Amino acid sequence: MVETFVTAGGLRLWTERIGDPDHPPVLLIMGSAAQGITCPDALVIRLVERGAQVIRFDHRDTGRSSVVDFDAQPYALADLAADCLAVLDGHGLATAHVAGMSMGGMIAQWLGVHAPGRVRSLTLLTSSPMGNRSGDLPPPAPEFLAHLAAGLAPGVESDVELFRVFNGPVRPFDEPGARAMLERAWARATDPAAARNHDRAGRTFAPDRLAPLSSITAPTTIVHGDQDPVFPLAHGEALAAAIPGAHLHVVPGMGHIFYSPGLPEEIADLIRL
């Protein structure tokens, strides 16, 4: 395991490389406001056991990566995708298998459309079409909207409750594992409030996001839970319908995260290598 910072324009991005550098690389792209460590260690370890090297990183405005003044320097999905390419460049990787979760899945789609030469394969986890606008597909579940409306004070406790909602009611929630990760995330964040800028970036619709997903040529797997409270299953089905040859794998009982006993390993086995 090697931690290092790479340069993306004028930004510094924290990265972590796990596994044999001669093995096929997997770039893990996390979701909105999520640090690289949000991906469970058990998932990373399983990928390494399968013969991969894994790269995970903190998006700009999260964790130990650079904080941006969004009002002075607004950014969009394309800029977050450019950060991903900078991470690959920083590790001397021309291409990688790309696995993106939630907003990270939208970034992965952007790469598949606009930087196909860098993408060996795509795995889109708990995600939605990058060009989806409000109203095109089913809205989030009432439980998720109610949590947002409750206006809990930011911190570990409210994030634990958010992850409980993310997990859904079917599979058991690994609260100790989630809490330990969230405590670490809050402790290592340069500016926890900066992560809210991802919501603003996600609402920025430029023509590059509306490019047809039918142009994706990378082998693609969509992994979606039938209990996802953020992007109901129809979002995963829409991805599968839009990307030629994509395979949809529906995970029974899974919500929007992988914090349930045995689930990280189950998901790792579905990521393309």
CSV table of N, CA, C and O in Angstrom, one decimal, residues 3 14 16 30 34-41 44 56-58 63 180-188 259:
chain,number,residue,atom,x,y,z
A,3,GLU,N,0.7,5.5,-0.3
A,3,GLU,CA,-0.1,6.8,-0.3
A,3,GLU,C,0.8,7.8,-1.0
A,3,GLU,O,2.0,7.9,-0.7
A,14,TRP,N,-5.1,13.4,-3.0
A,14,TRP,CA,-4.6,12.2,-2.3
A,14,TRP,C,-4.9,11.0,-3.0
A,14,TRP,O,-6.1,10.8,-3.4
A,16,GLU,N,-4.2,6.4,-3.1
A,16,GLU,CA,-3.6,5.3,-2.4
A,16,GLU,C,-3.6,4.1,-3.4
A,16,GLU,O,-4.6,3.9,-4.1
A,30,MET,N,-15.3,7.3,-6.2
A,30,MET,CA,-16.4,7.3,-5.2
A,30,MET,C,-17.4,8.4,-5.6
A,30,MET,O,-17.3,9.1,-6.5
A,34,ALA,N,-17.8,12.0,-1.2
A,34,ALA,CA,-17.2,10.8,-0.6
A,34,ALA,C,-15.7,10.8,-0.8
A,34,ALA,O,-15.2,10.9,-1.9
A,35,GLN,N,-15.0,10.5,0.3
A,35,GLN,CA,-13.6,10.3,0.2
A,35,GLN,C,-13.3,8.9,-0.3
A,35,GLN,O,-14.1,8.0,-0.3
A,36,GLY,N,-12.0,8.7,-0.7
A,36,GLY,CA,-11.7,7.4,-1.3
A,36,GLY,C,-11.8,6.3,-0.2
A,36,GLY,O,-12.2,5.2,-0.6
A,37,ILE,N,-11.6,6.6,1.0
A,37,ILE,CA,-11.7,5.6,2.1
A,37,ILE,C,-13.2,5.1,2.3
A,37,ILE,O,-13.4,4.2,3.1
A,38,THR,N,-14.1,5.8,1.7
A,38,THR,CA,-15.5,5.4,1.8
A,38,THR,C,-15.7,4.0,1.3
A,38,THR,O,-16.6,3.2,1.7
A,39,CYS,N,-14.9,3.6,0.3
A,39,CYS,CA,-15.0,2.3,-0.2
A,39,CYS,C,-14.5,1.3,0.8
A,39,CYS,O,-13.3,1.5,1.3
A,40,PRO,N,-15.2,0.3,1.2
A,40,PRO,CA,-14.8,-0.6,2.3
A,40,PRO,C,-13.5,-1.3,2.0
A,40,PRO,O,-13.2,-1.7,0.9
A,41,ASP,N,-12.6,-1.3,3.0
A,41,ASP,CA,-11.3,-2.0,2.8
A,41,ASP,C,-11.5,-3.4,2.4
A,41,ASP,O,-10.7,-3.9,1.6
A,44,VAL,N,-11.6,-3.6,-1.3
A,44,VAL,CA,-10.3,-3.4,-1.9
A,44,VAL,C,-9.5,-4.7,-1.8
A,44,VAL,O,-8.8,-5.1,-2.8
A,56,ARG,N,-7.4,4.2,-5.3
A,56,ARG,CA,-8.5,5.0,-4.8
A,56,ARG,C,-8.0,6.3,-4.4
A,56,ARG,O,-6.8,6.5,-4.1
A,57,PHE,N,-8.8,7.3,-4.4
A,57,PHE,CA,-8.3,8.7,-4.2
A,57,PHE,C,-9.5,9.5,-3.6
A,57,PHE,O,-10.6,9.2,-3.7
A,58,ASP,N,-9.0,10.7,-3.0
A,58,ASP,CA,-10.0,11.7,-2.6
A,58,ASP,C,-10.3,12.7,-3.7
A,58,ASP,O,-9.4,13.3,-4.2
A,63,GLY,N,-11.6,14.9,1.9
A,63,GLY,CA,-10.5,14.3,2.5
A,63,GLY,C,-9.3,15.2,2.5
A,63,GLY,O,-9.3,16.3,2.9
A,180,ALA,N,-16.8,3.5,12.1
A,180,ALA,CA,-15.3,3.6,12.2
A,180,ALA,C,-14.8,4.4,11.0
A,180,ALA,O,-13.9,5.2,11.0
A,181,MET,N,-15.4,4.1,9.8
A,181,MET,CA,-14.9,4.8,8.6
A,181,MET,C,-15.3,6.2,8.6
A,181,MET,O,-14.5,7.1,8.3
A,182,LEU,N,-16.5,6.6,9.1
A,182,LEU,CA,-16.9,7.9,9.1
A,182,LEU,C,-16.1,8.8,10.1
A,182,LEU,O,-15.8,9.9,9.9
A,183,GLU,N,-15.8,8.2,11.2
A,183,GLU,CA,-15.0,8.9,12.2
A,183,GLU,C,-13.6,9.2,11.6
A,183,GLU,O,-13.1,10.3,11.8
A,184,ARG,N,-13.0,8.2,10.9
A,184,ARG,CA,-11.8,8.5,10.2
A,184,ARG,C,-11.9,9.6,9.1
A,184,ARG,O,-11.0,10.4,9.0
A,185,ALA,N,-13.0,9.5,8.4
A,185,ALA,CA,-13.2,10.5,7.3
A,185,ALA,C,-13.3,11.9,7.9
A,185,ALA,O,-12.7,12.8,7.3
A,186,TRP,N,-14.1,12.1,9.0
A,186,TRP,CA,-14.2,13.4,9.5
A,186,TRP,C,-12.9,13.9,10.1
A,186,TRP,O,-12.5,15.1,10.0
A,187,ALA,N,-12.1,13.0,10.7
A,187,ALA,CA,-10.8,13.4,11.3
A,187,ALA,C,-9.8,13.8,10.2
A,187,ALA,O,-8.9,14.6,10.5
A,188,ARG,N,-9.8,13.2,9.0
A,188,ARG,CA,-8.8,13.5,8.0
A,188,ARG,C,-9.2,14.5,7.0
A,188,ARG,O,-8.4,14.9,6.1
A,259,TYR,N,-22.1,-1.4,3.1
A,259,TYR,CA,-21.8,-1.6,4.5
A,259,TYR,C,-22.8,-2.6,5.1
A,259,TYR,O,-23.6,-2.3,6.0
